[in-house]
Amino acid sequence: MGRCRERWSIRWIQGDSLSIIRGDVAEIVEACAQGDVDDAQEAVTLLLAGIDELLDRYESALKVHRIERPYAPRT
């Protein structure tokens, strides 16, 4: 569990974005608890797309200010 906390130690994120991510994770947890793999897969796919969108905006802001990305490129 400690690794997850390290990976999610986001320093700044808007509350509305964090609330949306939390809702998506809760949906995935519920789908998994009910054994609904298809719903879980759909929800996690949407969650990943949302996180990628946030990262795209973050990386664009870094470029504008000529700041190097503080993490490895996405795979």
N, CA, C and O atoms as a Tinker XYZ file with bonds, in Angstrom:
   300  protein
     1  N      0.817000   -1.196000    0.000000    73     2
     2  CA     0.000000    0.000000    0.000000    64     1     3
     3  C      0.861000    1.261000    0.000000    63     2     4     5
     4  O      0.471000    2.281000   -0.568000    81     3
     5  N      2.030000    1.193000    0.636000    73     3     6
     6  CA     2.918000    2.342000    0.687000    64     5     7
     7  C      3.328000    2.835000   -0.681000    63     6     8     9
     8  O      3.438000    4.041000   -0.906000    81     7
     9  N      3.556000    1.913000   -1.592000    73     7    10
    10  CA     3.931000    2.306000   -2.950000    64     9    11
    11  C      2.829000    3.104000   -3.615000    63    10    12    13
    12  O      3.104000    4.097000   -4.289000    81    11
    13  N      1.597000    2.691000   -3.438000    73    11    14
    14  CA     0.479000    3.419000   -4.025000    64    13    15
    15  C      0.443000    4.847000   -3.504000    63    14    16    17
    16  O      0.222000    5.790000   -4.264000    81    15
    17  N      0.661000    4.997000   -2.218000    73    15    18
    18  CA     0.658000    6.348000   -1.649000    64    17    19
    19  C      1.776000    7.184000   -2.248000    63    18    20    21
    20  O      1.582000    8.364000   -2.542000    81    19
    21  N      2.944000    6.580000   -2.431000    73    19    22
    22  CA     4.054000    7.310000   -3.052000    64    21    23
    23  C      3.704000    7.706000   -4.476000    63    22    24    25
    24  O      3.956000    8.839000   -4.885000    81    23
    25  N      3.136000    6.803000   -5.221000    73    23    26
    26  CA     2.806000    7.075000   -6.615000    64    25    27
    27  C      1.738000    8.153000   -6.736000    63    26    28    29
    28  O      1.711000    8.885000   -7.725000    81    27
    29  N      0.852000    8.261000   -5.737000    73    27    30
    30  CA    -0.239000    9.226000   -5.803000    64    29    31
    31  C      0.039000   10.462000   -4.967000    63    30    32    33
    32  O     -0.898000   11.166000   -4.592000    81    31
    33  N      1.294000   10.745000   -4.665000    73    31    34
    34  CA     1.585000   11.935000   -3.867000    64    33    35
    35  C      1.621000   13.154000   -4.789000    63    34    36    37
    36  O      2.659000   13.791000   -4.965000    81    35
    37  N      0.490000   13.452000   -5.356000    73    35    38
    38  CA     0.351000   14.603000   -6.249000    64    37    39
    39  C      0.363000   15.859000   -5.391000    63    38    40    41
    40  O     -0.392000   15.950000   -4.422000    81    39
    41  N      1.179000   16.794000   -5.718000    73    39    42
    42  CA     1.322000   17.982000   -4.897000    64    41    43
    43  C      0.183000   18.978000   -5.134000    63    42    44    45
    44  O     -0.364000   19.525000   -4.176000    81    43
    45  N     -0.173000   19.214000   -6.367000    73    43    46
    46  CA    -1.219000   20.173000   -6.680000    64    45    47
    47  C     -2.159000   19.570000   -7.703000    63    46    48    49
    48  O     -1.748000   19.157000   -8.787000    81    47
    49  N     -3.409000   19.528000   -7.342000    73    47    50
    50  CA    -4.435000   19.105000   -8.280000    64    49    51
    51  C     -5.713000   19.808000   -7.845000    63    50    52    53
    52  O     -5.987000   19.929000   -6.651000    81    51
    53  N     -6.473000   20.258000   -8.791000    73    51    54
    54  CA    -7.706000   20.965000   -8.464000    64    53    55
    55  C     -8.698000   20.014000   -7.808000    63    54    56    57
    56  O     -8.771000   18.834000   -8.151000    81    55
    57  N     -9.447000   20.541000   -6.872000    73    55    58
    58  CA   -10.410000   19.734000   -6.136000    64    57    59
    59  C    -11.435000   19.062000   -7.012000    63    58    60    61
    60  O    -11.812000   17.920000   -6.752000    81    59
    61  N    -11.903000   19.751000   -8.058000    73    59    62
    62  CA   -12.895000   19.130000   -8.933000    64    61    63
    63  C    -12.304000   17.941000   -9.674000    63    62    64    65
    64  O    -12.978000   16.925000   -9.846000    81    63
    65  N    -11.060000   18.052000  -10.112000    73    63    66
    66  CA   -10.408000   16.925000  -10.789000    64    65    67
    67  C    -10.202000   15.766000   -9.827000    63    66    68    69
    68  O    -10.426000   14.608000  -10.179000    81    67
    69  N     -9.776000   16.083000   -8.613000    73    67    70
    70  CA    -9.569000   15.042000   -7.610000    64    69    71
    71  C    -10.882000   14.347000   -7.267000    63    70    72    73
    72  O    -10.908000   13.130000   -7.080000    81    71
    73  N    -11.952000   15.098000   -7.183000    73    71    74
    74  CA   -13.270000   14.527000   -6.896000    64    73    75
    75  C    -13.721000   13.592000   -8.007000    63    74    76    77
    76  O    -14.290000   12.535000   -7.736000    81    75
    77  N    -13.474000   13.969000   -9.246000    73    75    78
    78  CA   -13.838000   13.123000  -10.389000    64    77    79
    79  C    -13.025000   11.831000  -10.365000    63    78    80    81
    80  O    -13.570000   10.747000  -10.571000    81    79
    81  N    -11.733000   11.948000  -10.116000    73    79    82
    82  CA   -10.875000   10.755000  -10.058000    64    81    83
    83  C    -11.342000    9.841000   -8.938000    63    82    84    85
    84  O    -11.415000    8.626000   -9.119000    81    83
    85  N    -11.661000   10.413000   -7.779000    73    83    86
    86  CA   -12.129000    9.624000   -6.646000    64    85    87
    87  C    -13.427000    8.887000   -6.988000    63    86    88    89
    88  O    -13.595000    7.718000   -6.638000    81    87
    89  N    -14.333000    9.570000   -7.666000    73    87    90
    90  CA   -15.583000    8.937000   -8.086000    64    89    91
    91  C    -15.347000    7.786000   -9.052000    63    90    92    93
    92  O    -15.996000    6.744000   -8.964000    81    91
    93  N    -14.411000    7.985000   -9.972000    73    91    94
    94  CA   -14.079000    6.926000  -10.932000    64    93    95
    95  C    -13.482000    5.712000  -10.228000    63    94    96    97
    96  O    -13.818000    4.573000  -10.553000    81    95
    97  N    -12.599000    5.956000   -9.266000    73    95    98
    98  CA   -11.990000    4.852000   -8.518000    64    97    99
    99  C    -13.058000    4.115000   -7.710000    63    98   100   101
   100  O    -13.049000    2.885000   -7.651000    81    99
   101  N    -13.973000    4.853000   -7.092000    73    99   102
   102  CA   -15.054000    4.217000   -6.326000    64   101   103
   103  C    -15.909000    3.333000   -7.230000    63   102   104   105
   104  O    -16.334000    2.252000   -6.821000    81   103
   105  N    -16.162000    3.788000   -8.453000    73   103   106
   106  CA   -16.931000    2.995000   -9.425000    64   105   107
   107  C    -16.192000    1.704000   -9.778000    63   106   108   109
   108  O    -16.811000    0.646000   -9.894000    81   107
   109  N    -14.900000    1.787000   -9.945000    73   107   110
   110  CA   -14.093000    0.602000  -10.261000    64   109   111
   111  C    -14.110000   -0.374000   -9.087000    63   110   112   113
   112  O    -14.269000   -1.579000   -9.278000    81   111
   113  N    -13.948000    0.145000   -7.885000    73   111   114
   114  CA   -13.971000   -0.705000   -6.693000    64   113   115
   115  C    -15.310000   -1.421000   -6.586000    63   114   116   117
   116  O    -15.353000   -2.619000   -6.308000    81   115
   117  N    -16.399000   -0.697000   -6.805000    73   115   118
   118  CA   -17.736000   -1.295000   -6.730000    64   117   119
   119  C    -17.924000   -2.367000   -7.802000    63   118   120   121
   120  O    -18.453000   -3.441000   -7.516000    81   119
   121  N    -17.497000   -2.086000   -9.028000    73   119   122
   122  CA   -17.615000   -3.070000  -10.101000    64   121   123
   123  C    -16.814000   -4.323000   -9.785000    63   122   124   125
   124  O    -17.275000   -5.437000  -10.031000    81   123
   125  N    -15.620000   -4.144000   -9.241000    73   123   126
   126  CA   -14.795000   -5.297000   -8.865000    64   125   127
   127  C    -15.461000   -6.102000   -7.750000    63   126   128   129
   128  O    -15.471000   -7.333000   -7.780000    81   127
   129  N    -16.016000   -5.392000   -6.770000    73   127   130
   130  CA   -16.675000   -6.068000   -5.650000    64   129   131
   131  C    -17.866000   -6.904000   -6.129000    63   130   132   133
   132  O    -18.187000   -7.942000   -5.549000    81   131
   133  N    -18.509000   -6.434000   -7.193000    73   131   134
   134  CA   -19.664000   -7.145000   -7.738000    64   133   135
   135  C    -19.257000   -8.173000   -8.797000    63   134   136   137
   136  O    -20.106000   -8.881000   -9.339000    81   135
   137  N    -17.969000   -8.249000   -9.085000    73   135   138
   138  CA   -17.487000   -9.202000  -10.079000    64   137   139
   139  C    -17.781000   -8.795000  -11.511000    63   138   140   141
   140  O    -17.759000   -9.629000  -12.416000    81   139
   141  N    -18.056000   -7.515000  -11.718000    73   139   142
   142  CA   -18.402000   -7.018000  -13.057000    64   141   143
   143  C    -17.147000   -6.500000  -13.756000    63   142   144   145
   144  O    -16.844000   -5.307000  -13.736000    81   143
   145  N    -16.437000   -7.425000  -14.366000    73   143   146
   146  CA   -15.148000   -7.103000  -14.999000    64   145   147
   147  C    -15.329000   -6.129000  -16.164000    63   146   148   149
   148  O    -14.492000   -5.249000  -16.362000    81   147
   149  N    -16.394000   -6.271000  -16.928000    73   147   150
   150  CA   -16.607000   -5.375000  -18.071000    64   149   151
   151  C    -16.787000   -3.926000  -17.625000    63   150   152   153
   152  O    -16.188000   -3.021000  -18.206000    81   151
   153  N    -17.612000   -3.698000  -16.589000    73   151   154
   154  CA   -17.791000   -2.340000  -16.077000    64   153   155
   155  C    -16.496000   -1.800000  -15.488000    63   154   156   157
   156  O    -16.162000   -0.631000  -15.681000    81   155
   157  N    -15.769000   -2.645000  -14.773000    73   155   158
   158  CA   -14.491000   -2.221000  -14.190000    64   157   159
   159  C    -13.513000   -1.831000  -15.298000    63   158   160   161
   160  O    -12.828000   -0.814000  -15.192000    81   159
   161  N    -13.447000   -2.625000  -16.343000    73   159   162
   162  CA   -12.546000   -2.340000  -17.468000    64   161   163
   163  C    -12.918000   -1.022000  -18.139000    63   162   164   165
   164  O    -12.048000   -0.209000  -18.452000    81   163
   165  N    -14.208000   -0.819000  -18.356000    73   163   166
   166  CA   -14.656000    0.429000  -18.979000    64   165   167
   167  C    -14.314000    1.635000  -18.101000    63   166   168   169
   168  O    -13.821000    2.650000  -18.591000    81   167
   169  N    -14.581000    1.511000  -16.804000    73   167   170
   170  CA   -14.318000    2.617000  -15.888000    64   169   171
   171  C    -12.827000    2.925000  -15.787000    63   170   172   173
   172  O    -12.436000    4.092000  -15.770000    81   171
   173  N    -11.999000    1.895000  -15.720000    73   171   174
   174  CA   -10.561000    2.133000  -15.592000    64   173   175
   175  C     -9.986000    2.707000  -16.894000    63   174   176   177
   176  O     -9.028000    3.480000  -16.859000    81   175
   177  N    -10.555000    2.338000  -18.018000    73   175   178
   178  CA   -10.124000    2.904000  -19.300000    64   177   179
   179  C    -10.435000    4.398000  -19.350000    63   178   180   181
   180  O     -9.613000    5.196000  -19.800000    81   179
   181  N    -11.627000    4.766000  -18.885000    73   179   182
   182  CA   -12.000000    6.181000  -18.843000    64   181   183
   183  C    -11.140000    6.946000  -17.842000    63   182   184   185
   184  O    -10.748000    8.084000  -18.099000    81   183
   185  N    -10.850000    6.328000  -16.710000    73   183   186
   186  CA    -9.997000    6.947000  -15.700000    64   185   187
   187  C     -8.601000    7.219000  -16.264000    63   186   188   189
   188  O     -8.057000    8.308000  -16.080000    81   187
   189  N     -8.031000    6.240000  -16.941000    73   187   190
   190  CA    -6.704000    6.414000  -17.533000    64   189   191
   191  C     -6.711000    7.550000  -18.557000    63   190   192   193
   192  O     -5.777000    8.350000  -18.609000    81   191
   193  N     -7.759000    7.617000  -19.365000    73   191   194
   194  CA    -7.861000    8.694000  -20.350000    64   193   195
   195  C     -7.938000   10.058000  -19.662000    63   194   196   197
   196  O     -7.343000   11.028000  -20.129000    81   195
   197  N     -8.670000   10.125000  -18.557000    73   195   198
   198  CA    -8.775000   11.382000  -17.817000    64   197   199
   199  C     -7.445000   11.794000  -17.211000    63   198   200   201
   200  O     -7.079000   12.969000  -17.242000    81   199
   201  N     -6.733000   10.840000  -16.669000    73   199   202
   202  CA    -5.419000   11.136000  -16.093000    64   201   203
   203  C     -4.446000   11.565000  -17.187000    63   202   204   205
   204  O     -3.653000   12.485000  -16.988000    81   203
   205  N     -4.504000   10.907000  -18.330000    73   203   206
   206  CA    -3.650000   11.316000  -19.457000    64   205   207
   207  C     -3.960000   12.746000  -19.890000    63   206   208   209
   208  O     -3.056000   13.506000  -20.239000    81   207
   209  N     -5.233000   13.105000  -19.865000    73   207   210
   210  CA    -5.628000   14.467000  -20.224000    64   209   211
   211  C     -5.056000   15.480000  -19.231000    63   210   212   213
   212  O     -4.549000   16.529000  -19.630000    81   211
   213  N     -5.141000   15.162000  -17.940000    73   211   214
   214  CA    -4.547000   16.044000  -16.928000    64   213   215
   215  C     -3.043000   16.173000  -17.128000    63   214   216   217
   216  O     -2.491000   17.270000  -17.039000    81   215
   217  N     -2.381000   15.050000  -17.396000    73   215   218
   218  CA    -0.932000   15.086000  -17.617000    64   217   219
   219  C     -0.579000   15.890000  -18.870000    63   218   220   221
   220  O      0.424000   16.604000  -18.881000    81   219
   221  N     -1.379000   15.783000  -19.909000    73   219   222
   222  CA    -1.135000   16.561000  -21.127000    64   221   223
   223  C     -1.156000   18.060000  -20.820000    63   222   224   225
   224  O     -0.289000   18.806000  -21.275000    81   223
   225  N     -2.146000   18.490000  -20.050000    73   223   226
   226  CA    -2.241000   19.911000  -19.689000    64   225   227
   227  C     -1.054000   20.326000  -18.822000    63   226   228   229
   228  O     -0.481000   21.400000  -19.010000    81   227
   229  N     -0.697000   19.477000  -17.883000    73   227   230
   230  CA     0.433000   19.750000  -16.991000    64   229   231
   231  C      1.723000   19.873000  -17.800000    63   230   232   233
   232  O      2.501000   20.806000  -17.601000    81   231
   233  N      1.943000   18.929000  -18.708000    73   231   234
   234  CA     3.165000   18.941000  -19.508000    64   233   235
   235  C      3.203000   20.140000  -20.450000    63   234   236   237
   236  O      4.276000   20.681000  -20.718000    81   235
   237  N      2.049000   20.560000  -20.953000    73   235   238
   238  CA     2.000000   21.758000  -21.799000    64   237   239
   239  C      2.420000   22.992000  -21.002000    63   238   240   241
   240  O      3.156000   23.845000  -21.499000    81   239
   241  N      1.945000   23.073000  -19.766000    73   239   242
   242  CA     2.326000   24.207000  -18.909000    64   241   243
   243  C      3.820000   24.177000  -18.609000    63   242   244   245
   244  O      4.472000   25.221000  -18.590000    81   243
   245  N      4.358000   22.994000  -18.379000    73   243   246
   246  CA     5.797000   22.890000  -18.139000    64   245   247
   247  C      6.579000   23.396000  -19.348000    63   246   248   249
   248  O      7.551000   24.136000  -19.200000    81   247
   249  N      6.150000   22.992000  -20.550000    73   247   250
   250  CA     6.853000   23.421000  -21.770000    64   249   251
   251  C      6.831000   24.928000  -21.926000    63   250   252   253
   252  O      7.843000   25.536000  -22.276000    81   251
   253  N      5.672000   25.539000  -21.666000    73   251   254
   254  CA     5.549000   26.991000  -21.797000    64   253   255
   255  C      6.573000   27.690000  -20.915000    63   254   256   257
   256  O      7.132000   28.716000  -21.303000    81   255
   257  N      6.819000   27.146000  -19.743000    73   255   258
   258  CA     7.751000   27.750000  -18.793000    64   257   259
   259  C      9.149000   27.138000  -18.868000    63   258   260   261
   260  O     10.011000   27.412000  -18.033000    81   259
   261  N      9.352000   26.307000  -19.885000    73   259   262
   262  CA    10.652000   25.663000  -20.114000    64   261   263
   263  C     11.158000   24.916000  -18.877000    63   262   264   265
   264  O     12.325000   25.006000  -18.496000    81   263
   265  N     10.226000   24.173000  -18.269000    73   263   266
   266  CA    10.557000   23.355000  -17.109000    64   265   267
   267  C     10.571000   21.905000  -17.546000    63   266   268   269
   268  O      9.646000   21.432000  -18.207000    81   267
   269  N     11.616000   21.213000  -17.176000    73   267   270
   270  CA    11.746000   19.807000  -17.539000    64   269   271
   271  C     10.729000   18.956000  -16.778000    63   270   272   273
   272  O     10.475000   19.190000  -15.596000    81   271
   273  N     10.162000   17.989000  -17.446000    73   271   274
   274  CA     9.196000   17.077000  -16.819000    64   273   275
   275  C      9.896000   16.320000  -15.692000    63   274   276   277
   276  O     10.959000   15.738000  -15.913000    81   275
   277  N      9.317000   16.316000  -14.481000    73   275   278
   278  CA     9.982000   15.705000  -13.331000    64   277   279
   279  C      9.719000   14.195000  -13.185000    63   278   280   281
   280  O      9.827000   13.650000  -12.087000    81   279
   281  N      9.383000   13.545000  -14.261000    73   279   282
   282  CA     9.107000   12.112000  -14.240000    64   281   283
   283  C      9.378000   11.553000  -15.629000    63   282   284   285
   284  O      9.509000   12.295000  -16.603000    81   283
   285  N      9.460000   10.232000  -15.697000    73   283   286
   286  CA     9.743000    9.545000  -16.967000    64   285   287
   287  C      8.563000    9.688000  -17.926000    63   286   288   289
   288  O      7.424000    9.854000  -17.490000    81   287
   289  N      8.834000    9.624000  -19.232000    73   287   290
   290  CA     7.738000    9.673000  -20.205000    64   289   291
   291  C      6.761000    8.514000  -20.002000    63   290   292   293
   292  O      7.121000    7.440000  -19.520000    81   291
   293  N      5.521000    8.775000  -20.387000    73   291   294
   294  CA     4.495000    7.722000  -20.286000    64   293   295
   295  C      4.768000    6.620000  -21.297000    63   294   296   297
   296  O      5.343000    6.856000  -22.359000    81   295
   297  N      4.347000    5.424000  -20.947000    73   295   298
   298  CA     4.496000    4.297000  -21.876000    64   297   299
   299  C      3.151000    3.827000  -22.372000    63   298   300
   300  O      3.079000    2.886000  -23.162000    81   299
